[in-house]
XYZ file of N, CA, C and O in Angstrom:
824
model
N -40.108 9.589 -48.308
C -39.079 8.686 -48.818
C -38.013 8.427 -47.748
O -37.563 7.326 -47.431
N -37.718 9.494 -47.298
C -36.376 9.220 -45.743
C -36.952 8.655 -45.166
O -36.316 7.630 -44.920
N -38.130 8.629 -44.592
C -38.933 7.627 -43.282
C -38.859 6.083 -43.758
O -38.580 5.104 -43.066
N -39.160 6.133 -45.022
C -39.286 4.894 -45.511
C -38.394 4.323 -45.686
O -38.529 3.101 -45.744
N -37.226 4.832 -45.834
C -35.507 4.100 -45.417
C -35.118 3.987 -44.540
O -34.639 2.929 -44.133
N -35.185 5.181 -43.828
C -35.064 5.081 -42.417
C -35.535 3.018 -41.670
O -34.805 2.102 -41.292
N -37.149 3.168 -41.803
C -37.649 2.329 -41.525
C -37.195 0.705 -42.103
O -37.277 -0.430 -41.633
N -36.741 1.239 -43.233
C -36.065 -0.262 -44.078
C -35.144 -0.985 -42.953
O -35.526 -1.997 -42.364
N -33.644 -0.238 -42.670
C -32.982 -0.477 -42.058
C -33.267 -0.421 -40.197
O -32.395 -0.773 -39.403
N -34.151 -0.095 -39.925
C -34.865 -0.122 -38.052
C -35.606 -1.121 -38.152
O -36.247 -1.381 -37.134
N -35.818 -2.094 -39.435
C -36.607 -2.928 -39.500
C -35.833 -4.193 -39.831
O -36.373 -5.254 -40.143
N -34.704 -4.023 -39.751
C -33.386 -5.255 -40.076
C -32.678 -5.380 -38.540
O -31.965 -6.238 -38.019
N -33.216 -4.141 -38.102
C -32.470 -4.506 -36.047
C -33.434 -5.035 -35.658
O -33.124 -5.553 -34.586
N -34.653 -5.267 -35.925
C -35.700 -5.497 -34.775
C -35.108 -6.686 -34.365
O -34.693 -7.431 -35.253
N -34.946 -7.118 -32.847
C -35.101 -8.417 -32.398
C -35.452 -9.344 -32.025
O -34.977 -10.446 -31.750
N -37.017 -8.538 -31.998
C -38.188 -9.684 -31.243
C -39.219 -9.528 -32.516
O -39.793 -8.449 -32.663
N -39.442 -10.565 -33.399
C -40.113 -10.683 -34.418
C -41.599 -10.685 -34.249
O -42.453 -10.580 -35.130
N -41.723 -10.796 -33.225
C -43.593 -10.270 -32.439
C -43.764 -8.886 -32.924
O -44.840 -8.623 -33.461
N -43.140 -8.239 -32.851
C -42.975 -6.471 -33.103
C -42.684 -6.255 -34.423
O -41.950 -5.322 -34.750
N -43.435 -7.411 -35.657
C -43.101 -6.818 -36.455
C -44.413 -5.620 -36.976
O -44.260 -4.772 -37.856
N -45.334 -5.787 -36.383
C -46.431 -5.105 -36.446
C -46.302 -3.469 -36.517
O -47.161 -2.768 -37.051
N -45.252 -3.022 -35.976
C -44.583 -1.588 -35.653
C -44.830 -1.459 -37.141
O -45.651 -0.570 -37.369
N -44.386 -2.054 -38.201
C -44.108 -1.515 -39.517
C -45.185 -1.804 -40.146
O -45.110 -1.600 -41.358
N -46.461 -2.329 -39.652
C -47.382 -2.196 -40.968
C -48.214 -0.984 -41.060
O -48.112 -0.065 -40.247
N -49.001 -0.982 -42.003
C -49.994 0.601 -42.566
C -50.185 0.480 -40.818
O -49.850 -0.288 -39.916
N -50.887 1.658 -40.976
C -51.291 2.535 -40.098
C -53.099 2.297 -39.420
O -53.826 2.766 -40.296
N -53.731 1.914 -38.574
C -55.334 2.227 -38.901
C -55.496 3.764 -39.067
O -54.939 4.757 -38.599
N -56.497 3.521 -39.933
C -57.232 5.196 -40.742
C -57.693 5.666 -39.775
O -58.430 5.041 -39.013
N -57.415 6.614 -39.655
C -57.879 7.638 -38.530
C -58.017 7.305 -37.331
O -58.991 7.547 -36.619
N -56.887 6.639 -36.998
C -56.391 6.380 -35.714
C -54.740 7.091 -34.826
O -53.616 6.949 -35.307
N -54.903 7.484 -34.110
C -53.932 8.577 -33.833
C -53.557 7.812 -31.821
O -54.471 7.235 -31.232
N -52.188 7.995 -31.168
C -51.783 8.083 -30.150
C -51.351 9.071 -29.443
O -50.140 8.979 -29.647
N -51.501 10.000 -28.716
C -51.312 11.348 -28.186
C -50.668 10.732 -26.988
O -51.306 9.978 -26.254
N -49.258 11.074 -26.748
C -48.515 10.535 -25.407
C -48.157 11.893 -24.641
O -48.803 12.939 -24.694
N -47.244 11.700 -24.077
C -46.678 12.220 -23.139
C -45.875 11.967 -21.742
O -46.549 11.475 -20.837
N -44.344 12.286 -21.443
C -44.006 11.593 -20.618
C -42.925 12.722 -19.626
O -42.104 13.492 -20.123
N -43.148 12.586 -18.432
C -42.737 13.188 -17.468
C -41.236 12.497 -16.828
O -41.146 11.301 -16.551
N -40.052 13.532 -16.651
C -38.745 12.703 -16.280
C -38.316 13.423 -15.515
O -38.797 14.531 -15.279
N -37.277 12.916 -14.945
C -36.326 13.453 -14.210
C -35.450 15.052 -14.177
O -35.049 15.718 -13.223
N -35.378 15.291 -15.699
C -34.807 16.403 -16.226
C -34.955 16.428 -17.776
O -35.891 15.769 -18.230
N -34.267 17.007 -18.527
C -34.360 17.634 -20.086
C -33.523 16.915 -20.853
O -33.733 17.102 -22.051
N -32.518 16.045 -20.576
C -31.474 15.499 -21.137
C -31.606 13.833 -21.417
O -30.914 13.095 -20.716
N -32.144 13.475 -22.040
C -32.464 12.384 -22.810
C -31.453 11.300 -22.441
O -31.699 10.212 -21.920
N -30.012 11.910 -22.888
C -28.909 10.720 -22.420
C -28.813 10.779 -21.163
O -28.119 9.832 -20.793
N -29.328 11.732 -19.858
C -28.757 11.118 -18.757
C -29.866 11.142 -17.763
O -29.764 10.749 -16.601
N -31.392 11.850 -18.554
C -32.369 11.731 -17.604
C -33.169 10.386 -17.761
O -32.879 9.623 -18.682
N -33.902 10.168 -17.111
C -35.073 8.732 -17.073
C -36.494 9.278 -16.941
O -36.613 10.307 -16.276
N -37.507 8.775 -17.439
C -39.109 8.958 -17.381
C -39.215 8.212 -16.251
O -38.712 7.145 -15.897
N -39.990 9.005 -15.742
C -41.010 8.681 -14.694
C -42.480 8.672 -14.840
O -43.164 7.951 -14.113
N -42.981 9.401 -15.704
C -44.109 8.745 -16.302
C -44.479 8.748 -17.346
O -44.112 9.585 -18.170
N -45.516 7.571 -17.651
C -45.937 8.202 -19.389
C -47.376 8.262 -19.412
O -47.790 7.357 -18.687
N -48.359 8.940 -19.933
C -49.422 9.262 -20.317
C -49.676 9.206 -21.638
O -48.895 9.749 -22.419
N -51.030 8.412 -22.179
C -51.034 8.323 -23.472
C -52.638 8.111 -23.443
O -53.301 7.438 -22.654
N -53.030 8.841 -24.473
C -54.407 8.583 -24.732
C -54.686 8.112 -26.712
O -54.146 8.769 -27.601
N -55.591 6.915 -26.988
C -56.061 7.036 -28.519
C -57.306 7.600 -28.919
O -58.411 7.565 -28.377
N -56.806 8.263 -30.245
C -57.638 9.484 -30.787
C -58.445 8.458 -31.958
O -57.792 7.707 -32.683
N -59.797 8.540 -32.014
C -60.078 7.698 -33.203
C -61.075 8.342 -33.600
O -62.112 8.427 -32.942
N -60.845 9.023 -35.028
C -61.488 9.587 -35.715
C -61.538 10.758 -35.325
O -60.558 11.341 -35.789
N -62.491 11.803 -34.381
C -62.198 13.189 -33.864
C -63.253 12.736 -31.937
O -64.315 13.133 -31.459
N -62.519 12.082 -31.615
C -62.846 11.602 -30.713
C -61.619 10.693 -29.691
O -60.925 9.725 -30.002
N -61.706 11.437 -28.428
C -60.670 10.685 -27.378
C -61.045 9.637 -27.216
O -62.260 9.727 -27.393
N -60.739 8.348 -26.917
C -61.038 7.356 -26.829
C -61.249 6.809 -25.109
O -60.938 5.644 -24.866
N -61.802 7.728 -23.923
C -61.790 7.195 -23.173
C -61.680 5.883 -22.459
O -61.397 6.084 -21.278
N -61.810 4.516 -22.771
C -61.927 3.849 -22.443
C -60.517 3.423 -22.661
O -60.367 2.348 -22.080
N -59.569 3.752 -23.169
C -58.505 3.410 -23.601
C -57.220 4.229 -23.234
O -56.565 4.915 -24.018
N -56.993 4.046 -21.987
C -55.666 5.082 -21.169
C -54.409 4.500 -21.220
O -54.487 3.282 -21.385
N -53.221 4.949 -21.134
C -52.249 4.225 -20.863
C -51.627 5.528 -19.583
O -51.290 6.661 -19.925
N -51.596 5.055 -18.220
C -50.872 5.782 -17.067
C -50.003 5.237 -16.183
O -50.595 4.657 -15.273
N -48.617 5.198 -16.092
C -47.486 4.346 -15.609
C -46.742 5.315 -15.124
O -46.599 6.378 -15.728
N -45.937 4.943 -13.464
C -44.951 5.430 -13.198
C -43.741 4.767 -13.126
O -43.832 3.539 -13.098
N -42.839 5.155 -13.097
C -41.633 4.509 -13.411
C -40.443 5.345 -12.441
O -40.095 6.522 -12.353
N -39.901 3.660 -11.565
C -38.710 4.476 -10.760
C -37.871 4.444 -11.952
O -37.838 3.701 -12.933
N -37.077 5.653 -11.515
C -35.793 6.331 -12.041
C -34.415 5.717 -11.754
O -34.333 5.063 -10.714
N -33.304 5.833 -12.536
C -32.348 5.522 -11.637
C -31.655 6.414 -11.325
O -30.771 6.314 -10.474
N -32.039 7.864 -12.209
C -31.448 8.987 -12.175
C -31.881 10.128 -10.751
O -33.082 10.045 -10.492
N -31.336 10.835 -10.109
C -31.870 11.537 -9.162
C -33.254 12.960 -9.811
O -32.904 13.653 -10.766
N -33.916 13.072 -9.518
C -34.902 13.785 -9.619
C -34.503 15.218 -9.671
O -34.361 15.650 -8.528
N -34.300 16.000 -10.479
C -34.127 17.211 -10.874
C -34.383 18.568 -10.398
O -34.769 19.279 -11.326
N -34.290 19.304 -9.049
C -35.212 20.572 -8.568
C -36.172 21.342 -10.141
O -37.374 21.605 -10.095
N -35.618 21.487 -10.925
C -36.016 22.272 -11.851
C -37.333 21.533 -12.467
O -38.357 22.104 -12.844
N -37.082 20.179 -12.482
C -38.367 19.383 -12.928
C -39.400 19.251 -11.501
O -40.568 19.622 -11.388
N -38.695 18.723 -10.696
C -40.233 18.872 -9.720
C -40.858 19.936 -9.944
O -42.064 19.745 -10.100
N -40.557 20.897 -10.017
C -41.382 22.156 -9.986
C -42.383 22.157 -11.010
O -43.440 22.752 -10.800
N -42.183 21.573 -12.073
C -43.420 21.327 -13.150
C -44.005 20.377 -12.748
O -45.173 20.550 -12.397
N -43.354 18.909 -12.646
C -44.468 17.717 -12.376
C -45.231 17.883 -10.988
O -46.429 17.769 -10.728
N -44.152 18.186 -10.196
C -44.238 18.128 -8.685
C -44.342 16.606 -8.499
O -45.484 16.494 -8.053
N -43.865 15.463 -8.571
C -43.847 14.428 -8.840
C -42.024 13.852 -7.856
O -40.954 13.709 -8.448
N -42.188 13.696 -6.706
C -41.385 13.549 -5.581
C -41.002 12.050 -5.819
O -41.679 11.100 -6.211
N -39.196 12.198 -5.312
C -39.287 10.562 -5.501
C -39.801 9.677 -4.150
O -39.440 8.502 -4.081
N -40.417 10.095 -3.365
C -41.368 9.515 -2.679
C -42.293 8.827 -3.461
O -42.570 7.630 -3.386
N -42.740 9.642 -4.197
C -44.151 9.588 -4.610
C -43.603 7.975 -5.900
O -44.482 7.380 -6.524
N -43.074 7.837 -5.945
C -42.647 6.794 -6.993
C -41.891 5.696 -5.923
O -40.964 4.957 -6.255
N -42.344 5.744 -4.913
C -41.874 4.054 -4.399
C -42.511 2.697 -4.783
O -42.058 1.566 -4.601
N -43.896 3.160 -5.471
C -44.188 2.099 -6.234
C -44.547 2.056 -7.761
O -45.541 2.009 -8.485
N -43.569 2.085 -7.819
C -43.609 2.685 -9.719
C -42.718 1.415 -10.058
O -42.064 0.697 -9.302
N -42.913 1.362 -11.543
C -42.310 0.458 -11.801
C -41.461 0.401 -12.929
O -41.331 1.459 -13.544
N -40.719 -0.810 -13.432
C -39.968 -0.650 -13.850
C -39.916 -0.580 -15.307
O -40.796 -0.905 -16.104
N -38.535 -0.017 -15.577
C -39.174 1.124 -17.410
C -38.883 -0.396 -18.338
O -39.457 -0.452 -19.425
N -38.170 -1.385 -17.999
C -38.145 -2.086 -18.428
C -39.802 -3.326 -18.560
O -39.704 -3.861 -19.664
N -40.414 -3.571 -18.221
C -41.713 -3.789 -18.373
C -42.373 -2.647 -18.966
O -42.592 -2.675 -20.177
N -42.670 -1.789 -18.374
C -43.550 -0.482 -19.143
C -43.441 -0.233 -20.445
O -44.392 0.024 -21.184
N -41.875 -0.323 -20.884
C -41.594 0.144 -21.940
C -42.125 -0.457 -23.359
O -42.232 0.056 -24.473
N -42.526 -2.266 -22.660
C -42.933 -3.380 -23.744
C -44.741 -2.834 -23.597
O -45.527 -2.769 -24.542
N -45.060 -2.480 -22.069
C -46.538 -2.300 -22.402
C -47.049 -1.010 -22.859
O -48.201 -0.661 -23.117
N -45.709 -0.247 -22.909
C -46.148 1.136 -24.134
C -46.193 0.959 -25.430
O -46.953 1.479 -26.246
N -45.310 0.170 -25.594
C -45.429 -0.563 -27.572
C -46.459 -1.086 -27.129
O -47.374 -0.313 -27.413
N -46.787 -1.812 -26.682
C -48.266 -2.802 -27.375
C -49.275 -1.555 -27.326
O -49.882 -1.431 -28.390
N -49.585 -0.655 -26.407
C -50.628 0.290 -26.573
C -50.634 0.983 -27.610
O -51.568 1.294 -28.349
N -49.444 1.244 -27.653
C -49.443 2.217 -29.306
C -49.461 1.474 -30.438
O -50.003 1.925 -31.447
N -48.942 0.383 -30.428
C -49.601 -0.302 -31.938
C -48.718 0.570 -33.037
O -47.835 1.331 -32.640
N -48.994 0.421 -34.341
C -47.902 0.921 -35.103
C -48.988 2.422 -35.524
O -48.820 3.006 -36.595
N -49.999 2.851 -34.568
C -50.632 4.168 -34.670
C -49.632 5.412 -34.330
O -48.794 5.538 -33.436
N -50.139 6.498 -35.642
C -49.133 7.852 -35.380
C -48.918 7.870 -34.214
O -49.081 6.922 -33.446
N -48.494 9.040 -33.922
C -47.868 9.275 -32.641
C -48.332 11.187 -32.519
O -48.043 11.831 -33.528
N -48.630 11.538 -31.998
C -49.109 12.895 -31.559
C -48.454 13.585 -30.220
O -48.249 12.973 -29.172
N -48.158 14.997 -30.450
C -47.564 14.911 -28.987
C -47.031 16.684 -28.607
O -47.200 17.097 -29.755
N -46.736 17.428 -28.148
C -45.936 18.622 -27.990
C -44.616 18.417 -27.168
O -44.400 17.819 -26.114
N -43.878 19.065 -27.950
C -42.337 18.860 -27.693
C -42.048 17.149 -27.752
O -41.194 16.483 -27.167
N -43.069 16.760 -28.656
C -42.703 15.588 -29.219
C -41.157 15.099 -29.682
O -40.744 14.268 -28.874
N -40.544 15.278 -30.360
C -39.576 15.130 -29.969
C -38.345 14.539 -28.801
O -37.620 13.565 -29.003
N -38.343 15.177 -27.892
C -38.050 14.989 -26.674
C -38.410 13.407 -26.076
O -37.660 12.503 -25.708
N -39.901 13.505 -26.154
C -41.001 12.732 -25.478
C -40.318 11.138 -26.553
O -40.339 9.977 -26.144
N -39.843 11.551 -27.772
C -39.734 10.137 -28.522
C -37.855 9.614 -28.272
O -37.217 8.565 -28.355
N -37.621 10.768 -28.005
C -35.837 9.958 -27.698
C -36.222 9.716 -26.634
O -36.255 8.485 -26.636
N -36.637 10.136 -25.433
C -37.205 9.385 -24.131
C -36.788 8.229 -24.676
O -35.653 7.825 -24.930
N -38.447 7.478 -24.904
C -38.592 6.236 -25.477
C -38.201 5.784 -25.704
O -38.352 4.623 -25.324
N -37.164 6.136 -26.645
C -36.188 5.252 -27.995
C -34.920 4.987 -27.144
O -34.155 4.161 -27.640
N -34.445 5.679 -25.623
C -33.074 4.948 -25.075
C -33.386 3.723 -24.525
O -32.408 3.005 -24.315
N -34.596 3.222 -24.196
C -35.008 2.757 -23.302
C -35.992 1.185 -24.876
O -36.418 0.067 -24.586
N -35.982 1.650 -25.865
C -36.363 0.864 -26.842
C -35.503 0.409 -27.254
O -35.446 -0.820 -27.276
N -34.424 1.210 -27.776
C -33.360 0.397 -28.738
C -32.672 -0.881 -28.201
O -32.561 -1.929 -28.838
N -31.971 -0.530 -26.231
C -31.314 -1.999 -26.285
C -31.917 -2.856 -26.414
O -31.540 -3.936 -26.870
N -33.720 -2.379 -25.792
C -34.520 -3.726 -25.778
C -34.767 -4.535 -26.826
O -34.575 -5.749 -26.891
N -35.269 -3.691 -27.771
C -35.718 -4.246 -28.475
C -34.531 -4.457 -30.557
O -34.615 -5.262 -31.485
N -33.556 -3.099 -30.257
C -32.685 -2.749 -31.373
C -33.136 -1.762 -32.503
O -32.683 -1.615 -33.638
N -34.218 -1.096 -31.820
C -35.404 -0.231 -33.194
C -35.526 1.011 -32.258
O -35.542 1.060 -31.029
N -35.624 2.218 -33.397
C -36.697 3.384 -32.409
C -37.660 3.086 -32.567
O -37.970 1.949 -32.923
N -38.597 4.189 -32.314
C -40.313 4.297 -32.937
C -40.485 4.298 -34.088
O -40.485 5.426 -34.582
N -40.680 3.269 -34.936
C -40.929 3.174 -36.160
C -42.333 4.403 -36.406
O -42.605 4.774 -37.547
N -42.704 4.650 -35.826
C -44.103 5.263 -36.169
C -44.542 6.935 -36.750
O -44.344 7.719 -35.822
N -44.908 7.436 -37.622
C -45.005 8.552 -37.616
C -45.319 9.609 -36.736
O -45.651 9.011 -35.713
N -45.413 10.780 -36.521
C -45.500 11.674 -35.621
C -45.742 12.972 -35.922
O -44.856 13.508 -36.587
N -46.956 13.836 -35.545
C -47.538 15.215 -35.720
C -47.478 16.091 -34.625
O -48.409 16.088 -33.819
N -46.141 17.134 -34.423
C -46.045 18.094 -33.311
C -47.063 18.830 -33.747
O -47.341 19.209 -34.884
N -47.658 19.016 -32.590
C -48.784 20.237 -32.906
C -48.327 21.368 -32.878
O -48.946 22.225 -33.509
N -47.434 21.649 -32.345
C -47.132 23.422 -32.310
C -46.119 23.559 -33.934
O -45.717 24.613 -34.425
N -45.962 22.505 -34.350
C -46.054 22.256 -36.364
C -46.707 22.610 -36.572
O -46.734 23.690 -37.162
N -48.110 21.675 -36.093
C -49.146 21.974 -37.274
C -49.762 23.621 -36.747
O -49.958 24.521 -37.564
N -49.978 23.759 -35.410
C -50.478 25.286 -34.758
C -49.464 26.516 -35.910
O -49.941 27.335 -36.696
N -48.329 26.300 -35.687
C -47.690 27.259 -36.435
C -47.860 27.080 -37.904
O -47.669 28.101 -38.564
N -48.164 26.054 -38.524
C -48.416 26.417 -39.934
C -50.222 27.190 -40.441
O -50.457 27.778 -41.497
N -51.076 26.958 -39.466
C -51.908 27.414 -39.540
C -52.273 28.641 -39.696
O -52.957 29.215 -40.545
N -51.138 29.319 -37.761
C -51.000 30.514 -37.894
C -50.511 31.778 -39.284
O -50.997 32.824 -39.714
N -49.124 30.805 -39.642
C -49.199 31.765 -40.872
C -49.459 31.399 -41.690
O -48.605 31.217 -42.558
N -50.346 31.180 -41.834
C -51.063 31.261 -43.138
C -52.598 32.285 -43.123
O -53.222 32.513 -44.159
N -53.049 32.852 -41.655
C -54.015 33.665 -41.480
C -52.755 35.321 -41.355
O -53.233 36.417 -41.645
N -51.727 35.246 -41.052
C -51.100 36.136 -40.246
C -49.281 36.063 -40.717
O -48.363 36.163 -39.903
N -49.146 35.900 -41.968
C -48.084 35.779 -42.834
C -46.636 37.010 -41.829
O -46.649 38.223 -41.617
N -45.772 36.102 -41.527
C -44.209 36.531 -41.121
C -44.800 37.452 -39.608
O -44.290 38.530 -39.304
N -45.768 36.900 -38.899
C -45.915 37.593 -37.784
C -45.133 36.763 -36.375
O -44.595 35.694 -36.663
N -45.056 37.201 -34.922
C -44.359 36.546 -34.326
C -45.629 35.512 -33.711
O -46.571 36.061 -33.139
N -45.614 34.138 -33.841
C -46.051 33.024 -33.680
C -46.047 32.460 -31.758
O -45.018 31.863 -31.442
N -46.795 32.591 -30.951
C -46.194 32.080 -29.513
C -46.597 30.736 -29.444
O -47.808 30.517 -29.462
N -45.853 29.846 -29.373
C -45.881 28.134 -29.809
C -45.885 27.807 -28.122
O -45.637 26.627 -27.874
N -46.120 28.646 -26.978
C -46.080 27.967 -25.643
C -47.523 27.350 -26.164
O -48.298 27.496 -27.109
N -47.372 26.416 -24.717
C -48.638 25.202 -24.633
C -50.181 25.907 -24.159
O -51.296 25.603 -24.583
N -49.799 26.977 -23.102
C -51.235 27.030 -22.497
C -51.290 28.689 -23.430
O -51.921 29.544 -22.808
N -50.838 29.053 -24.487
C -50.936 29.981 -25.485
C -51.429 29.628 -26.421
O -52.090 30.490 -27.001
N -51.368 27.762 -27.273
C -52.281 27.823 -27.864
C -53.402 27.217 -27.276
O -54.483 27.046 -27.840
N -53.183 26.973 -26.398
C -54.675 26.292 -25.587
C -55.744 27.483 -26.016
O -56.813 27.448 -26.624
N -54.936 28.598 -25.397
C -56.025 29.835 -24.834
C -56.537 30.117 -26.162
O -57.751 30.295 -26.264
N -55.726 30.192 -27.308
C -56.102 30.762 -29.118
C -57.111 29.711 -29.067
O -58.272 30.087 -28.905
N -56.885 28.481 -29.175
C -57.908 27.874 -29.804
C -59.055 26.774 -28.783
O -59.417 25.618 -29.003
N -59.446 27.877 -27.444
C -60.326 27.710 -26.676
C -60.343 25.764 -25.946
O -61.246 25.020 -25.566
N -59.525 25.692 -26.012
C -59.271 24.203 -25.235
C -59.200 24.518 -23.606
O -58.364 25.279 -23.118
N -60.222 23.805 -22.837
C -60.098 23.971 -21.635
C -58.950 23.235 -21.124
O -58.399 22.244 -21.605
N -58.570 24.173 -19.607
C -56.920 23.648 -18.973
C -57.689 22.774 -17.700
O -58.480 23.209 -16.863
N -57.199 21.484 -17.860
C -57.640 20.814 -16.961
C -56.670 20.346 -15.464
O -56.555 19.357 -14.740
N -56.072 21.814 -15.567
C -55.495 22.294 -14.569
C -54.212 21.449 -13.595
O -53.291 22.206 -13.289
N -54.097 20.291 -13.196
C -53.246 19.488 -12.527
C -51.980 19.126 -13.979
O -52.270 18.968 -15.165
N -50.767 19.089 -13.420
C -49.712 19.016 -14.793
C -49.558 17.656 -14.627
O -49.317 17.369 -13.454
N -49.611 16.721 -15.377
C -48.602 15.538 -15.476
C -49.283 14.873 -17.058
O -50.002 15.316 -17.954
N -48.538 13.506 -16.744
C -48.462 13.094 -18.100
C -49.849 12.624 -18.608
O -49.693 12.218 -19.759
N -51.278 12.502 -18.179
C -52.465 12.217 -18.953
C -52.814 13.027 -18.627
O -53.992 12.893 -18.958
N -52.730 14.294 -17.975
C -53.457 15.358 -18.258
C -52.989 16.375 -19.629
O -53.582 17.292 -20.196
N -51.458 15.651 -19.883
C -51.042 16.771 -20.715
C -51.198 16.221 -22.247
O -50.992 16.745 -23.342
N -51.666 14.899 -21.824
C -52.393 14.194 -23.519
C -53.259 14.236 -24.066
O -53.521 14.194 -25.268
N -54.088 14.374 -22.735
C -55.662 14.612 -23.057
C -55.595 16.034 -24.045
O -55.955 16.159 -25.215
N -55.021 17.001 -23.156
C -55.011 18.085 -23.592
C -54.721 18.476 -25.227
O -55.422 19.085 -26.035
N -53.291 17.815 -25.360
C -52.834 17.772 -26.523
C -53.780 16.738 -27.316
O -53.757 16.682 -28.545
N -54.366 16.164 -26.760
C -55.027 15.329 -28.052
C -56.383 16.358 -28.248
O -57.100 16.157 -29.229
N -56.674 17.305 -27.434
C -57.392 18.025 -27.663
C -57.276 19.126 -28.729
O -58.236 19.502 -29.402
N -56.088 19.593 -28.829
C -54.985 20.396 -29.720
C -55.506 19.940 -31.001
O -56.183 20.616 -31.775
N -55.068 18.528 -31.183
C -54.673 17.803 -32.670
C -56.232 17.722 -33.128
O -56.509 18.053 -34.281
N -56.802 17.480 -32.633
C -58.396 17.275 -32.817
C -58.896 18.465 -33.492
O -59.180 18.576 -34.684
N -58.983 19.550 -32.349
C -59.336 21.004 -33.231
C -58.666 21.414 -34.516
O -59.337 21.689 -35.511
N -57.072 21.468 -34.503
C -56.343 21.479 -35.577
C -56.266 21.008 -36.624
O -55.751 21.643 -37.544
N -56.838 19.539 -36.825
C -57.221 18.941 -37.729
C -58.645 19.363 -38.531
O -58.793 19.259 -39.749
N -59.303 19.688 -37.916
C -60.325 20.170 -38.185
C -60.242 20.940 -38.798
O -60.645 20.588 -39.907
N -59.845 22.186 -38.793
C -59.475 23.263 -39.333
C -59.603 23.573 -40.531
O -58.880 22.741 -41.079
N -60.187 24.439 -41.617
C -60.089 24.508 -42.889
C -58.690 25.075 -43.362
O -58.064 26.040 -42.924
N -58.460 24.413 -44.130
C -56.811 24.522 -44.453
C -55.309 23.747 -44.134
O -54.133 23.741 -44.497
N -56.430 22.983 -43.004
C -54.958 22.094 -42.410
C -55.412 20.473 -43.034
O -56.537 19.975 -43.000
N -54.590 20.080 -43.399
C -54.405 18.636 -43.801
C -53.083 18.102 -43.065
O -51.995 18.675 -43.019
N -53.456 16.799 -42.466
C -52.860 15.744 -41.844
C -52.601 14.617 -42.838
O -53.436 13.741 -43.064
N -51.289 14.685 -43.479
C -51.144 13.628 -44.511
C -50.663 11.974 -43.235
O -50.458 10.860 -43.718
């Protein structure tokens, strides 16, 4: 019911009436697993530098169907983040700009869920860089997996301590690490997550 108000009123800012598509049903068993690599942790003052996104359809990655973009920054590049991406602002002299990307990340995602770890994060990204454009966040629903991982867990293993790191539940639930960090390796992965998890006897994905 909150989403659906929510959405009432994100659907009275939109400004480009092409996008009204954000708000219709959903395709059935169709899922978007993103992911996006930035500058630093801080939403209001960092910038993406990349995004990675793969579609999940049915219990199947959709290879043929990638979304991989870099994006200069305007923000300076973070020591604490290179060290995860390793992603130099060298390495982004031809990246482009978040303003284009940002219109060809909506069209890829379509008004399909949204999938993701530390999702969150990954969707205010988005949404500073959506709203002036366009006056809307992500209208779209969204399934953190280390949600759904942790509700699973207790329910085999009731009030025990839960480790929600990434390559912890990789290792529990046998997902190979396809070793290099950035943003389509870390979708694939996670769409690998949501896939098994769904599966699962006991877990339902409303």
């Amino acid at each position: 019911m909150f989403r659906t108000i929510k959405n009432y009123f994100n659907k009275k800012n939109l400004r480009d009436q092409k996008y009204l598509f954000l708000f219709d049903k959903s395709f059935d068993n169709e899922y978007v697993c993103f992911d996006c690599e930035t500058t630093g942790l801080n939403p209001k003052k960092d910038d993406i530098i990349s995004i990675g996104a793969v579609i999940i359809k049915d219990n199947t990655i959709v290879s043929s169907k990638k979304f991989i973009k870099f994006i200069k920054p305007k923000t300076k590049l973070q020591a604490e983040a290179i060290k995860i991406h390793h992603i130099r602002e060298c390495d982004l002299n031809d990246a482009e700009e978040i303003d284009e990307v940002i219109t060809e990340f909506i069209d890829f995602i379509g008004n399909r869920p949204l999938v993701g770890y530390f999702l969150e994060f990954d969707i205010a990204m988005i949404n500073k860089y959506l709203k002036p454009k366009l006056g809307i966040t992500l209208p779209n629903k969204a399934y953190e997996v280390s949600e759904i991982y942790h509700d699973y867990k207790i329910e085999i293993i009731p009030q025990s301590h839960i480790d929600l790191r990434f390559n912890s539940i990789m290792e529990e639930l046998n997902i190979p690490n396809l070793g290099k960090h950035d943003a389509y390796n870390d979708a694939i992965m996670t769409a690998m997550i949501f896939i098994k998890l769904k599966n699962l006897p006991n877990i339902k994905i409303k």
